[in-house]
Short mmCIF file of C-alpha atoms in Angstrom, two decimals:
data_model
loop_
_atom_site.label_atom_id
_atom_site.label_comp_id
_atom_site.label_asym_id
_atom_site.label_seq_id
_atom_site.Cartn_x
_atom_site.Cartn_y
_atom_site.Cartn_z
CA UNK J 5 31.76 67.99 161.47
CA UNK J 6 33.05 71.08 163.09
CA UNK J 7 37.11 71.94 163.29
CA UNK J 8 39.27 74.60 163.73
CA UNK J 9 42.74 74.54 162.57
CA UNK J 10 45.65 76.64 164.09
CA UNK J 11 49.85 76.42 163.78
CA UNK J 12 50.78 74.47 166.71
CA UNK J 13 53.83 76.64 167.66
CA UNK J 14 55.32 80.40 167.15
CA UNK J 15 58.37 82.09 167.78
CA UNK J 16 59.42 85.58 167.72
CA UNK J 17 61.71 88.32 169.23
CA UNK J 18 60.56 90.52 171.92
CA UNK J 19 59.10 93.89 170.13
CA UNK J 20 58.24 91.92 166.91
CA UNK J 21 54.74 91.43 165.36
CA UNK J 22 53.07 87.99 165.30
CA UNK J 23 50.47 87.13 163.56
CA UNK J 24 48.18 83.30 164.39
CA UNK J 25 46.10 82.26 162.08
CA UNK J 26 42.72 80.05 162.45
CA UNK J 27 40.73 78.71 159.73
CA UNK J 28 36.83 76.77 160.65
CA UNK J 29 34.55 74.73 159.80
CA UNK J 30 31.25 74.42 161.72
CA UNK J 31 27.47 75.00 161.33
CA UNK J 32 25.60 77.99 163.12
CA UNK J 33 28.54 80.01 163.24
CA UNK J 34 28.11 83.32 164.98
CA UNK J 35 31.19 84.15 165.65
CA UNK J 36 35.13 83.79 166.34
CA UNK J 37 36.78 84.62 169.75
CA UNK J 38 40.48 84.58 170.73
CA UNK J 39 41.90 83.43 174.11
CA UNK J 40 44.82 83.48 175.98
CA UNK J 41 45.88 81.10 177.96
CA UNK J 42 49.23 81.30 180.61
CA UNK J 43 51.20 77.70 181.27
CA UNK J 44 49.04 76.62 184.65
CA UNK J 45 46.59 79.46 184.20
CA UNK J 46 43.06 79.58 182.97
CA UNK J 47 42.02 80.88 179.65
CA UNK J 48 41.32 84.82 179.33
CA UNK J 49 39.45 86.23 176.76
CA UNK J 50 41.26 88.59 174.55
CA UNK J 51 38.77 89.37 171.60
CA UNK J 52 35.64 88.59 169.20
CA UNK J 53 34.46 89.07 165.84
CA UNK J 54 30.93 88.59 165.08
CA UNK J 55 31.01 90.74 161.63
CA UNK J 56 34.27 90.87 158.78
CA UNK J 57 36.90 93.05 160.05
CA UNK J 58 39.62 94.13 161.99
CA UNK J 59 38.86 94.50 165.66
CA UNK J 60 41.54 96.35 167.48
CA UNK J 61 42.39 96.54 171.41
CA UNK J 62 46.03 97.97 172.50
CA UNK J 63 48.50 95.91 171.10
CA UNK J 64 46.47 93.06 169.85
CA UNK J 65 44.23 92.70 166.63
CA UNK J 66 41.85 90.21 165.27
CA UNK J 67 40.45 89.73 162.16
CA UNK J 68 37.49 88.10 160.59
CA UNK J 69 36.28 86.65 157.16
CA UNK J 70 32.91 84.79 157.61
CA UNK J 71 33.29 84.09 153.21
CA UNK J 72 36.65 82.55 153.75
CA UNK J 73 36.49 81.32 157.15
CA UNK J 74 39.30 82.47 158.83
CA UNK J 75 40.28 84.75 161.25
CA UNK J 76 43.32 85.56 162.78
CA UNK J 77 45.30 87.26 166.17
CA UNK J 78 47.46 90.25 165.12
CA UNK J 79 49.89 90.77 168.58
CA UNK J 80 52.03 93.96 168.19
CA UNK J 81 54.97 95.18 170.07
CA UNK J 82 56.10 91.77 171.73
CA UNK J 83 56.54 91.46 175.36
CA UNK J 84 58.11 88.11 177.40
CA UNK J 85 54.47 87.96 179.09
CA UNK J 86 52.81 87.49 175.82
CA UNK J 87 54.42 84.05 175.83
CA UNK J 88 51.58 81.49 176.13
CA UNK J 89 48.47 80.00 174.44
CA UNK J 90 46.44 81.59 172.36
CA UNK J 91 42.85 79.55 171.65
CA UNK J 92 40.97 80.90 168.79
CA UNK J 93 37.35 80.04 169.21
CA UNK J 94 33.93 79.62 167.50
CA UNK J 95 30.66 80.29 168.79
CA UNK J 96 28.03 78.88 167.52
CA UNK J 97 24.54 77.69 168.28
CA UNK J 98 24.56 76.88 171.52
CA UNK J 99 28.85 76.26 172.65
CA UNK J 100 32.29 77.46 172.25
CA UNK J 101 34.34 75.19 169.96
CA UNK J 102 38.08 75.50 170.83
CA UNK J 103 40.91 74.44 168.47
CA UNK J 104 43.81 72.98 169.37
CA UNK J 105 46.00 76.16 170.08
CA UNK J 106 49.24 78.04 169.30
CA UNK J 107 51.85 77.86 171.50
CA UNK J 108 53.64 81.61 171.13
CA UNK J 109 57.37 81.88 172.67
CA UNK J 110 59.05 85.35 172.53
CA UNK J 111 62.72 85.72 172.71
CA UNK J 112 64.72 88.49 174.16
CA UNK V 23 34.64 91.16 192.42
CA UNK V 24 35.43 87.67 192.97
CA UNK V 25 36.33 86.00 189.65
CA UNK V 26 34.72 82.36 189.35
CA UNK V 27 35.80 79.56 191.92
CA UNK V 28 36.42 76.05 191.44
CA UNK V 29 36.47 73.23 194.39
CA UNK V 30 38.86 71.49 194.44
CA UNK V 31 42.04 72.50 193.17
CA UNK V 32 42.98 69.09 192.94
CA UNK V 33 41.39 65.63 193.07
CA UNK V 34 43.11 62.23 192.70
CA UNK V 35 40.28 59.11 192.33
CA UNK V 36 40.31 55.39 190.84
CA UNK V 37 38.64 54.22 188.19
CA UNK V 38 34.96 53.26 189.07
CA UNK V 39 35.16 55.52 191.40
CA UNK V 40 32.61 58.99 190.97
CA UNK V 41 33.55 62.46 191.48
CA UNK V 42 31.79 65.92 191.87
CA UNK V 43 33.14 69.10 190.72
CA UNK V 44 31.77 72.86 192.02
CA UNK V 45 31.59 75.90 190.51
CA UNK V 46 30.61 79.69 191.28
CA UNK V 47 29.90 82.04 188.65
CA UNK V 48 30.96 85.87 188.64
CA UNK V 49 28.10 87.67 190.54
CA UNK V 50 25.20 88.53 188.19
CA UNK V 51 26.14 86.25 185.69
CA UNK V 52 23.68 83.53 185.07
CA UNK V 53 24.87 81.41 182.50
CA UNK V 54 27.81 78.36 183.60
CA UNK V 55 29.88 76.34 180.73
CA UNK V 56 31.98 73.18 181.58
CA UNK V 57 34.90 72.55 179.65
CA UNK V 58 37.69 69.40 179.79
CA UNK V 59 40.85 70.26 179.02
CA UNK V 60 43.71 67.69 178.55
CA UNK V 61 47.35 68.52 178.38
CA UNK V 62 48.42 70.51 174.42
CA UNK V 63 44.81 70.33 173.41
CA UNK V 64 42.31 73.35 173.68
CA UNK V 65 39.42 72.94 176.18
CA UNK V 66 36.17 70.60 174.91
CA UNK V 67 32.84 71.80 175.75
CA UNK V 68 30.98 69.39 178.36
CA UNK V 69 27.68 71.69 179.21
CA UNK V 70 25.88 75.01 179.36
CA UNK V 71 23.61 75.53 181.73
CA UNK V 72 21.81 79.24 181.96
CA UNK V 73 18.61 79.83 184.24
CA UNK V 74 18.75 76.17 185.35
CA UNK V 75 18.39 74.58 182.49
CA UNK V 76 20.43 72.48 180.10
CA UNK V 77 20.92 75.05 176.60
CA UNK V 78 24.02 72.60 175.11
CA UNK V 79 25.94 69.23 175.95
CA UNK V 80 29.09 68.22 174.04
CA UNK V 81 30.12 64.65 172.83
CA UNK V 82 31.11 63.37 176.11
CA UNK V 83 29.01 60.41 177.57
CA UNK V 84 25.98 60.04 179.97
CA UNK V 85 28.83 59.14 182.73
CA UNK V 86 29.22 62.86 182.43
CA UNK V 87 25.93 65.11 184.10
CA UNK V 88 25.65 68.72 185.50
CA UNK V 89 23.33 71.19 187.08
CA UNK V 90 22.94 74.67 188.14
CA UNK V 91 21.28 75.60 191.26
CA UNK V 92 18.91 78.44 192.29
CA UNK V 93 21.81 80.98 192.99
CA UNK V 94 23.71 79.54 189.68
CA UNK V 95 26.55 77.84 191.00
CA UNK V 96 26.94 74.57 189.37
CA UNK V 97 28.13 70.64 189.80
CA UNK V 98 29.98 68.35 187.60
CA UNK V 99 29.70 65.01 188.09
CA UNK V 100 31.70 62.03 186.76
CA UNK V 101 30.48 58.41 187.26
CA UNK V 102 32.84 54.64 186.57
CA UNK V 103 35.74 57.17 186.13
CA UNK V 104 38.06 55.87 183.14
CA UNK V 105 41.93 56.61 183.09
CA UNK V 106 40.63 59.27 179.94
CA UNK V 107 39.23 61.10 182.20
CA UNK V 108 42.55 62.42 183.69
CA UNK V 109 42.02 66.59 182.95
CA UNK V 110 42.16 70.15 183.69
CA UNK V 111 38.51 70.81 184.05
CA UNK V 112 36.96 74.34 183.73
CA UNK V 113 34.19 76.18 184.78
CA UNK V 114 33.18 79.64 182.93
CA UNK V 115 30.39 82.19 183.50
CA UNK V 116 29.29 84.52 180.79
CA UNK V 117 26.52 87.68 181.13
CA UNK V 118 23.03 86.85 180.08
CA UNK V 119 21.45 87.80 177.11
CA UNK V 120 22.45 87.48 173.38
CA UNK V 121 24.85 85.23 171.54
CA UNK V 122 27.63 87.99 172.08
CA UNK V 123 27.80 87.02 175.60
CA UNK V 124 28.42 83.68 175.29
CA UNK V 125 31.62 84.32 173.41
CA UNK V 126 33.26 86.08 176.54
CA UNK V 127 33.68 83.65 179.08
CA UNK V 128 35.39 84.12 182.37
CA UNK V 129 37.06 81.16 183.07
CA UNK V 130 37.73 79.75 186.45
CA UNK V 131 41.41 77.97 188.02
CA UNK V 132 40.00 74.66 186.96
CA UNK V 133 39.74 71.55 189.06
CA UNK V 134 42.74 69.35 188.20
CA UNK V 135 41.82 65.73 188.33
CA UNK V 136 43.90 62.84 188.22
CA UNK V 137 42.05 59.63 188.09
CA UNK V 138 44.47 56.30 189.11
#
């Protein structure tokens, strides 16, 4: 079978660091990606990792290890508009498998 | 650029009834994904469709088909609609070309449906 396991809920202080984890199991793996998704809005991509690593873009990180299968979302710098979803997602064969989410709430 | 469209916003049937969901990709992009979405839960892959064809269904039943069209829009369709059916469906286009693509999807307002 093929699951992805997140926390279901985050809190943190504007400013702060947050970091959501995400550990898989699947076949054909090629991948993990990391969404975002606003309350009413439609998912936005935020970031992949195809090989082990830290990928970084502005204020948020991701990280990959295929050997341990897990990645996770590094968010520096916390803003109130970073308060939402966040999807991590595997790609494999031929789909994107979506787990079940992280709901992040920042606090002034 | 436009972003990818969805028709309708909103849709309320019965159960039985069938229902037909349209999507436009991102100019230039050629591949479409359908995704269901229900309230707390991640979206579930439905289809990919990229030059027309079918390259992956999900575990969702024959009630459920799709297609893509010459210019790459794409239709949803729903037949003998069940109260389960009640979602936040989702259309994404991705560039063509290797695996990577497929991991960046641009994801559409969804089409919220709300079957009675």
């Amino acid at each position: 079978g093929q699951s992805l396991e997140q926390p279901s809920e985050v809190t943190a202080v504007e400013g702060a660091i947050v970091q959501i984890n995400c550990t898989y199991q699947t076949s054909g793996f090629y991948g993990l990606s990391w969404y975002q998704q606003h309350d009413g809005g439609a998912p936005t991509f935020l970031s992949y990792n195809a090989l082990d690593g830290l990928e970084e873009t502005g204020r948020f990180s991701s990280f990959l290890s295929r050997s341990d299968s897990y990645g996770y979302l590094l968010l520096q710098e916390l803003q109130m508009k970073d308060s939402a979803s966040y999807f991590c997602a595997v790609l494999n064969t031929d789909k994107l498998i979506f787990g079940t989410g992280t709901r992040l709430q920042v606090f002034p | 650029d436009a972003g990818v469209t969805q028709s309708p916003t909103h849709l309320i049937k019965t159960r039985g009834q069938h229902v037909t969901l349209r999507c436009s990709p991102i100019s230039g992009h050629k591949s479409v994904s359908w995704y269901q979405q229900v309230l707390g839960q991640g979206p579930q892959f439905i289809f990919q469709y990229y030059e027309k064809e079918e390259r992956g269904r999900g575990n969702f039943p024959d009630r459920f088909s799709a297609r893509q069209f010459p210019n790459y829009s794409s239709e949803l369709n729903v037949n003998a609609l069940l109260l389960g059916d009640s979602a936040l469906y989702l259309c994404a286009s991705s560039l063509p070309g290797q695996g990577f693509s497929w991991s960046e999807q641009f994801f559409g307002p969804g089409t919220r449906l709300t079957v009675l």
